[in-house]
Amino acid sequence: MKRSRCFIFAFSVVLFLSLSNTFAQFPIKIPKLPKVEKSKQAQPKAEQPKTDGSRPTQERDATPTEQTKSPPQNSDSKKVYDLERPTDKPAFIKDSLYIQAVTHKEYWKLPKENKYSSWVPKVRFDTYVTNGGSALNFVAEYFNPDGSLWFSEPLEIGVYADDRTVSLSSDRTNTTKMLETKSSAGVGTYGIKITNKDTGEIVFQGKFKVGKFLPPYGGKNEFDFFVEHDWLLPMGYVGFHHSSFNDDSGRFPVIISVWMKGDLDNTDLEARVFYKNQQIASTKDDGDGSGVGDSGKRASENAIYSAELHHWKLWDFEFGNLRYDNGGSFNRDYYPNAVYADKNLGEYTVKIFHKNVQVRELKFTVGADGRLADGGFAKQIFLPYHKIIVPVKIIGTSEKWNASAWKADAFYGNPLTGFTVQ
C-alpha cells in the first residue's frame, strides 16, 4: 500500500513537468485595451441646429450672447435689491404730485350770469411713511399770478396706495366750497406750497400753468380749464412693482412707464426691448406678465372733448422675458426665454409703437453692480422701490405738444438738474 502511494506521486510529478514544457512552446497573448480620454467619454453628442429657417430652440432669439442665458434652476443668486423701509417721517414723493383744474359752470363773482365757467385747483400726492399715516397733517396754499395768497386748504388722507405709501388730496367737500366762494375765471401761472403743519416743513413749492378751451357744446363763456402737463412727455420710468418686494420668489419683472397724450387703446400699443442690437423681449410675447396696462395715473380729468391736446396718461409696459433675479427661489426652467438684466450688464434700448409706428424711445443702463443706473435723477425727486427716471425721445408728429416745456415747467417749476432730452 505504501509502495502504491509512492508510485502515484512520482507519476504526477513527471506528468506536470511534461505539460509545462508543452505550454511554453505555445504562448497565449492577451490584447491590451485602448486608452479612453475621460473628457471625451463624458461628453454627449451635440445636437445639430436646424437649417430650415425655423426656431431651432426656444432660446434662439432670446439669447443673443452666452451671457443672456437664464441662470440654472438652483443658482446661488444674491439679492441685488433689498426692501426699502420708510421711517415715521413722511417722505414727499415728488413725481406723484398732480394738480388739476376743476371746472365749474358758474362764477361766484357773477351770480346773475348764466353758464359762466370758473375753476379751482385740486391736488393729490403720495408720501412714503410707516403706519403712522393716519396722523399726517398737511396743508396746501395756492397763490394768484401776482403772488398774492389765493386760498389754503387742509389735505385729506386717502387710502394706502400700498403698505408703505399714503395718499393725500384735496378734500371734496372743501373743493365744492371753494368753487362757490373762491373760484377763478382767469388763466396764467399760479403758485402752490405744501406744508407739513406738524413740523412746519415746506415739503414742496412750485408753480403750474392753467389754460382753457371752448368745448363744442358750450356758449361763449363756457370753458373747460386745464393744467398744462406737456412737460411730462419726456419723462420715463424703469423699475419694479412694489408687490415684487413682498414676493419671496425674487422673480422681478422689469416695468417701463411712459406718458402719452390722447385717448389711446392699450391694444394699439407695443414695447420692444433691445440688448446688444438684438430684440430680447416684447409686450406681445407669450409669457407670464407680458402686456400693456393703464397705470391709473392721469394728469388731466376734464378733457373729454379735447383729449388729443389736454389728456396725459401714464402707461406701463411689462415684459415676461425681461426680469431681475433678485436672489429668489423661483424655478428658472419655467422662463426659458427670460433675459436677466442683473446678469447682463450694459445698455438697453426700449422702442414703443402705436399701431406699429414707433412713437417713443428710451435707454437705460445696468451698472457693474447689477443695478439700474440712476444718473442722479431719482434722488432729486425721491422714487421708492429702486425706480429710476430716464429721458424719453418723442418720435413723430402725431402728438401736439410743447417740446420745450420740460426745461422750466418739469415737476411744476422744479426741473431736474442735468436732465436732458433729445
Coordinates of C-alpha atoms in Angstrom, one line a residue:
M1 CA 0.0 0.0 0.0
K2 CA 2.8 2.3 0.9
R3 CA 4.6 1.4 -2.3
S4 CA 1.5 2.2 -4.4
R5 CA 1.3 5.8 -3.0
C6 CA 4.9 6.5 -3.8
F7 CA 4.4 5.3 -7.4
I8 CA 1.4 7.6 -7.9
F9 CA 3.2 10.6 -6.5
A10 CA 6.2 10.0 -8.8
F11 CA 3.9 9.7 -11.9
S12 CA 2.2 13.0 -11.1
V13 CA 5.5 14.9 -10.9
V14 CA 6.6 13.6 -14.3
L15 CA 3.2 14.5 -15.9
F16 CA 3.4 18.1 -14.5
L17 CA 6.9 18.7 -15.9
S18 CA 5.9 17.4 -19.3
L19 CA 2.8 19.6 -19.6
S20 CA 4.8 22.7 -18.5
N21 CA 7.3 22.2 -21.4
T22 CA 4.4 21.8 -23.9
F23 CA 2.6 25.1 -22.9
A24 CA 5.8 27.0 -23.1
Q25 CA 6.1 26.2 -26.8
F26 CA 2.6 27.8 -27.4
P27 CA 2.5 31.2 -25.6
I28 CA -1.0 32.9 -25.3
K29 CA -1.1 36.7 -26.0
I30 CA -3.8 38.8 -24.3
P31 CA -4.7 42.0 -26.3
K32 CA -4.3 45.4 -24.5
L33 CA -7.4 47.6 -24.1
P34 CA -7.1 51.0 -25.8
K35 CA -6.9 54.1 -23.5
V36 CA -10.0 56.3 -23.3
E37 CA -9.8 60.0 -22.6
K38 CA -12.1 60.9 -19.7
S39 CA -13.2 64.3 -21.2
K40 CA -14.5 62.7 -24.4
Q41 CA -16.1 59.9 -22.5
A42 CA -18.3 62.3 -20.5
Q43 CA -19.5 64.5 -23.4
P44 CA -22.8 63.6 -25.1
K45 CA -23.3 64.1 -28.8
A46 CA -24.1 67.7 -29.6
E47 CA -27.4 68.5 -31.2
Q48 CA -27.1 69.9 -34.7
P49 CA -29.1 73.1 -35.4
K50 CA -31.9 73.1 -37.9
T51 CA -31.3 74.8 -41.2
D52 CA -34.9 75.2 -42.4
G53 CA -35.3 78.8 -41.1
S54 CA -37.4 77.8 -38.1
R55 CA -36.5 78.4 -34.5
P56 CA -34.1 75.6 -33.5
T57 CA -34.6 76.2 -29.8
Q58 CA -36.7 78.4 -27.5
E59 CA -33.5 80.4 -26.7
R60 CA -32.6 81.3 -30.3
D61 CA -33.9 84.9 -30.4
A62 CA -33.9 85.5 -26.6
T63 CA -30.2 84.8 -26.1
P64 CA -28.0 87.0 -28.4
T65 CA -24.9 86.0 -26.4
E66 CA -23.9 83.3 -23.9
Q67 CA -24.3 85.9 -21.1
T68 CA -28.0 86.2 -21.6
K69 CA -28.9 82.6 -20.9
S70 CA -31.2 82.2 -17.9
P71 CA -29.4 81.1 -14.7
P72 CA -29.7 77.5 -13.7
Q73 CA -32.6 76.5 -11.5
N74 CA -30.5 76.2 -8.4
S75 CA -28.2 79.1 -8.9
D76 CA -26.8 80.9 -5.9
S77 CA -28.1 84.3 -6.9
K78 CA -27.8 87.0 -4.4
K79 CA -30.2 89.9 -3.8
V80 CA -29.4 92.9 -5.9
Y81 CA -32.1 95.0 -4.2
D82 CA -33.1 95.0 -0.6
L83 CA -36.6 96.1 0.5
E84 CA -36.5 99.8 1.4
R85 CA -38.2 100.7 4.6
P86 CA -39.8 104.0 5.4
T87 CA -39.5 105.8 8.7
D88 CA -42.1 107.7 10.7
K89 CA -41.0 110.9 9.0
P90 CA -43.1 111.1 5.8
A91 CA -41.1 111.5 2.6
F92 CA -42.7 113.5 -0.2
I93 CA -42.8 111.6 -3.5
K94 CA -42.5 114.4 -6.0
D95 CA -43.4 112.5 -9.1
S96 CA -46.7 111.5 -7.5
L97 CA -47.9 115.2 -7.4
Y98 CA -50.6 116.1 -9.8
I99 CA -52.5 119.4 -9.9
Q100 CA -55.9 119.6 -11.7
A101 CA -58.2 122.4 -12.6
V102 CA -61.8 121.5 -11.6
T103 CA -64.2 123.3 -13.8
H104 CA -67.5 124.8 -12.6
K105 CA -70.2 126.2 -14.8
E106 CA -70.9 129.1 -12.5
Y107 CA -68.8 132.0 -11.3
W108 CA -69.5 133.3 -7.8
K109 CA -68.4 136.8 -8.7
L110 CA -71.1 137.0 -11.4
P111 CA -74.1 135.2 -9.8
K112 CA -76.5 136.6 -12.3
E113 CA -74.6 135.3 -15.3
N114 CA -75.9 132.0 -16.7
K115 CA -73.3 129.4 -17.7
Y116 CA -70.2 131.3 -16.9
S117 CA -67.3 128.9 -16.2
S118 CA -64.7 129.1 -13.4
W119 CA -62.3 126.8 -11.7
V120 CA -60.3 125.9 -8.6
P121 CA -57.2 123.7 -8.2
K122 CA -57.2 120.2 -6.8
V123 CA -54.0 118.5 -5.7
R124 CA -53.0 114.9 -4.9
F125 CA -49.7 113.2 -4.0
D126 CA -48.2 110.3 -2.1
T127 CA -46.0 110.1 1.0
Y128 CA -43.7 107.3 2.0
V129 CA -44.1 106.6 5.7
T130 CA -44.6 103.9 8.3
N131 CA -48.0 103.0 9.6
G132 CA -48.5 106.5 11.1
G133 CA -50.2 107.8 8.0
S134 CA -53.4 108.4 9.9
A135 CA -51.7 111.2 11.8
L136 CA -50.5 113.2 8.8
N137 CA -51.4 116.9 8.8
F138 CA -50.6 118.7 5.5
V139 CA -52.0 121.9 4.1
A140 CA -51.8 123.3 0.6
E141 CA -51.7 127.0 -0.2
Y142 CA -52.4 128.5 -3.7
F143 CA -51.2 131.8 -5.0
N144 CA -52.5 134.1 -7.7
P145 CA -50.3 135.0 -10.7
D146 CA -49.4 138.3 -8.9
G147 CA -48.0 136.3 -6.0
S148 CA -50.8 137.1 -3.5
L149 CA -52.4 134.3 -1.5
W150 CA -55.5 132.9 -3.2
F151 CA -56.7 130.4 -0.5
S152 CA -55.5 127.4 1.5
E153 CA -56.9 124.0 2.4
P154 CA -56.2 121.1 4.7
L155 CA -55.5 117.9 2.8
E156 CA -57.5 114.8 3.2
I157 CA -55.8 111.5 4.0
G158 CA -56.8 108.8 1.4
V159 CA -56.3 105.1 1.2
Y160 CA -52.9 103.5 1.4
A161 CA -51.6 103.2 -2.1
D162 CA -49.6 100.2 -0.8
D163 CA -48.4 99.1 2.6
R164 CA -45.8 101.9 2.8
T165 CA -47.4 104.7 0.8
V166 CA -50.1 107.1 1.9
S167 CA -52.1 109.3 -0.5
L168 CA -53.2 112.8 0.3
S169 CA -55.5 115.0 -1.7
S170 CA -57.9 118.0 -1.7
D171 CA -61.0 117.4 0.3
R172 CA -64.0 117.0 -1.9
T173 CA -66.2 119.0 0.4
N174 CA -63.7 121.8 0.6
T175 CA -63.4 121.8 -3.2
T176 CA -67.1 122.3 -3.6
K177 CA -67.0 125.2 -1.0
M178 CA -64.1 126.8 -2.9
L179 CA -66.0 126.6 -6.2
E180 CA -68.8 128.6 -4.6
T181 CA -66.6 131.2 -2.8
K182 CA -63.1 131.3 -4.3
S183 CA -63.1 130.1 -7.9
S184 CA -61.3 132.0 -10.7
A185 CA -62.2 132.6 -14.3
G186 CA -58.6 133.6 -15.2
V187 CA -55.7 131.7 -16.7
G188 CA -51.9 132.0 -16.3
T189 CA -49.2 130.8 -13.9
Y190 CA -50.3 130.1 -10.4
G191 CA -48.3 129.1 -7.3
I192 CA -48.6 126.3 -4.8
K193 CA -46.9 125.5 -1.5
I194 CA -47.4 122.3 0.6
T195 CA -46.5 122.3 4.2
N196 CA -46.4 119.7 7.0
K197 CA -48.2 121.6 9.7
D198 CA -46.9 119.4 12.5
T199 CA -43.3 120.2 11.7
G200 CA -43.6 123.5 9.8
E201 CA -41.6 122.0 6.9
I202 CA -42.3 123.1 3.4
V203 CA -42.3 119.8 1.5
F204 CA -43.0 121.3 -1.9
Q205 CA -43.2 124.7 -3.6
G206 CA -43.7 125.4 -7.2
K207 CA -46.0 126.8 -10.0
F208 CA -48.5 125.5 -12.5
K209 CA -49.9 126.9 -15.8
V210 CA -53.6 127.0 -16.4
G211 CA -55.3 127.3 -19.8
K212 CA -58.8 126.9 -21.2
F213 CA -60.5 125.7 -24.3
L214 CA -64.0 126.1 -25.6
P215 CA -65.8 122.7 -25.8
P216 CA -68.1 122.0 -28.8
Y217 CA -71.3 122.3 -26.8
G218 CA -70.6 125.5 -24.9
G219 CA -71.6 129.1 -25.1
K220 CA -69.2 132.0 -25.3
N221 CA -68.3 131.9 -21.5
E222 CA -68.4 128.1 -21.1
F223 CA -64.8 126.9 -21.0
D224 CA -63.0 123.8 -19.8
F225 CA -60.0 124.7 -17.7
F226 CA -56.9 122.5 -17.6
V227 CA -53.4 122.5 -16.1
E228 CA -50.6 122.2 -18.7
H229 CA -48.7 118.9 -18.5
D230 CA -46.7 118.7 -21.7
W231 CA -43.5 118.6 -19.6
L232 CA -44.4 115.0 -18.6
L233 CA -44.0 113.5 -22.0
P234 CA -40.2 113.3 -22.0
M235 CA -40.2 111.6 -18.5
G236 CA -39.9 107.8 -18.4
Y237 CA -39.5 105.3 -15.6
V238 CA -37.8 102.0 -15.3
G239 CA -38.3 99.8 -12.2
F240 CA -40.4 97.3 -10.4
H241 CA -43.9 97.0 -9.0
H242 CA -44.0 97.3 -5.2
S243 CA -45.6 93.9 -4.9
S244 CA -42.4 92.2 -6.2
F245 CA -40.7 93.1 -2.9
N246 CA -43.4 91.2 -1.0
D247 CA -42.8 88.1 -3.0
D248 CA -40.0 85.8 -1.6
S249 CA -39.6 84.1 -5.0
G250 CA -37.3 87.0 -6.2
R251 CA -38.8 87.0 -9.7
F252 CA -38.8 90.7 -10.6
P253 CA -40.3 91.7 -13.9
V254 CA -39.0 95.0 -15.3
I255 CA -41.6 97.6 -15.9
I256 CA -41.2 100.6 -18.3
S257 CA -43.6 103.5 -17.9
V258 CA -44.1 106.4 -20.2
W259 CA -46.5 109.3 -20.6
M260 CA -48.6 109.6 -23.8
K261 CA -51.1 112.1 -25.0
G262 CA -54.6 111.4 -26.2
D263 CA -57.2 108.8 -25.7
L264 CA -55.4 105.6 -26.6
D265 CA -56.2 101.9 -26.5
N266 CA -53.8 99.5 -24.9
T267 CA -54.3 97.0 -27.8
D268 CA -52.7 99.5 -30.2
L269 CA -49.5 99.8 -28.1
E270 CA -46.4 97.6 -28.0
A271 CA -43.0 98.0 -26.5
R272 CA -39.8 96.1 -27.6
V273 CA -36.6 95.8 -25.7
F274 CA -33.2 95.5 -27.4
Y275 CA -29.9 94.4 -25.9
K276 CA -26.7 94.4 -28.0
N277 CA -28.6 95.3 -31.1
Q278 CA -31.0 92.3 -30.8
Q279 CA -34.6 92.2 -29.7
I280 CA -34.9 90.2 -26.4
A281 CA -38.4 91.0 -25.3
S282 CA -41.8 92.4 -26.4
T283 CA -45.0 93.1 -24.6
K284 CA -46.6 90.9 -27.2
D285 CA -44.5 87.9 -26.1
D286 CA -46.4 84.8 -24.9
G287 CA -45.3 84.7 -21.3
D288 CA -46.1 85.5 -17.8
G289 CA -46.7 89.2 -17.3
S290 CA -46.2 90.4 -20.8
G291 CA -48.5 93.3 -21.8
V292 CA -49.5 96.9 -21.7
G293 CA -51.5 98.3 -18.8
D294 CA -53.1 101.5 -17.6
S295 CA -51.0 102.7 -14.6
G296 CA -54.0 104.6 -13.3
K297 CA -52.1 107.9 -13.3
R298 CA -53.6 110.7 -15.3
A299 CA -52.6 114.4 -15.4
S300 CA -56.0 115.5 -16.5
E301 CA -59.6 114.7 -15.7
N302 CA -61.7 117.1 -17.6
A303 CA -60.5 116.5 -21.2
I304 CA -63.4 114.5 -22.7
Y305 CA -63.8 116.9 -25.7
S306 CA -60.1 117.7 -26.1
A307 CA -58.2 114.5 -25.3
E308 CA -55.7 114.9 -28.1
L309 CA -54.5 118.2 -26.6
H310 CA -55.3 118.1 -22.9
H311 CA -55.2 114.5 -21.8
W312 CA -51.9 112.9 -20.4
K313 CA -51.8 109.3 -19.2
L314 CA -49.1 107.1 -17.9
W315 CA -48.8 103.6 -19.5
D316 CA -47.0 100.6 -18.0
F317 CA -45.2 98.1 -20.2
E318 CA -44.2 94.8 -18.6
F319 CA -42.1 92.1 -20.2
G320 CA -42.3 88.4 -19.2
N321 CA -38.9 87.9 -20.8
L322 CA -37.0 90.7 -19.1
R323 CA -36.5 90.2 -15.4
Y324 CA -34.3 90.6 -12.4
D325 CA -33.2 87.5 -10.5
N326 CA -33.2 89.1 -7.0
G327 CA -31.9 86.1 -5.1
G328 CA -35.1 84.2 -5.4
S329 CA -36.2 80.5 -5.3
F330 CA -38.3 80.5 -8.4
N331 CA -37.9 77.8 -10.9
R332 CA -36.0 79.4 -13.8
D333 CA -36.9 76.5 -16.1
Y334 CA -40.4 78.0 -16.3
Y335 CA -38.9 81.0 -18.1
P336 CA -36.6 79.6 -20.7
N337 CA -36.6 82.7 -22.8
A338 CA -36.0 85.2 -20.0
V339 CA -33.1 87.6 -20.0
Y340 CA -32.0 88.6 -16.5
A341 CA -30.8 92.2 -16.6
D342 CA -28.8 91.8 -13.4
K343 CA -26.6 89.2 -15.2
N344 CA -26.4 91.1 -18.5
L345 CA -24.8 94.5 -17.9
G346 CA -24.8 97.5 -20.2
E347 CA -27.2 99.5 -22.2
Y348 CA -30.8 98.5 -23.1
T349 CA -33.0 100.3 -25.6
V350 CA -36.8 100.4 -25.5
K351 CA -38.9 101.2 -28.5
I352 CA -42.6 101.9 -28.2
F353 CA -45.0 101.6 -31.1
H354 CA -48.6 102.8 -31.6
K355 CA -50.3 100.9 -34.4
N356 CA -46.9 99.5 -35.5
V357 CA -45.5 103.1 -35.8
Q358 CA -42.7 104.0 -33.4
V359 CA -43.6 106.9 -31.2
R360 CA -41.1 106.6 -28.2
E361 CA -37.6 105.5 -27.5
L362 CA -35.7 105.4 -24.3
K363 CA -32.5 103.8 -22.9
F364 CA -31.4 102.5 -19.5
T365 CA -28.2 101.0 -18.3
V366 CA -27.4 98.2 -15.9
G367 CA -24.2 99.0 -14.0
A368 CA -21.4 96.8 -12.8
D369 CA -23.2 96.2 -9.6
G370 CA -26.2 94.8 -11.5
R371 CA -28.4 97.7 -10.5
L372 CA -30.3 100.1 -12.7
A373 CA -28.1 103.2 -13.2
D374 CA -29.8 106.2 -11.7
G375 CA -28.0 109.1 -13.3
G376 CA -28.7 111.1 -10.1
F377 CA -32.3 112.0 -11.1
A378 CA -34.2 109.7 -8.8
K379 CA -32.6 111.2 -5.7
Q380 CA -33.8 114.6 -6.7
I381 CA -37.5 113.6 -6.6
F382 CA -37.3 110.6 -4.3
L383 CA -38.5 107.5 -6.1
P384 CA -39.2 104.5 -3.8
Y385 CA -38.7 100.8 -4.7
H386 CA -35.5 101.5 -6.6
K387 CA -37.3 103.0 -9.6
I388 CA -35.2 105.3 -11.9
I389 CA -36.2 108.2 -14.2
V390 CA -34.9 108.4 -17.7
P391 CA -35.2 110.8 -20.7
V392 CA -37.7 109.7 -23.4
K393 CA -37.4 110.7 -27.0
I394 CA -40.7 111.7 -28.7
I395 CA -40.8 110.3 -32.2
G396 CA -43.2 111.5 -35.0
T397 CA -45.7 114.3 -35.1
S398 CA -48.9 112.5 -34.1
E399 CA -48.9 114.3 -30.8
K400 CA -49.2 118.1 -30.5
W401 CA -47.0 119.2 -27.6
N402 CA -44.7 121.9 -26.3
A403 CA -41.3 120.4 -26.8
S404 CA -39.5 122.9 -24.6
A405 CA -41.9 122.7 -21.6
W406 CA -39.8 120.3 -19.6
K407 CA -36.9 122.8 -19.4
A408 CA -38.7 125.1 -16.9
D409 CA -42.0 123.5 -16.1
A410 CA -41.0 120.0 -15.1
F411 CA -42.3 118.9 -11.7
Y412 CA -44.2 122.2 -11.5
G413 CA -41.3 124.5 -11.8
N414 CA -38.7 122.2 -10.3
P415 CA -36.8 120.8 -13.3
L416 CA -34.2 118.1 -12.7
T417 CA -30.5 119.1 -12.7
G418 CA -28.6 117.5 -15.5
F419 CA -31.7 116.1 -17.2
T420 CA -31.6 116.5 -21.0
V421 CA -34.0 115.4 -23.7
Q422 CA -33.1 114.8 -27.4

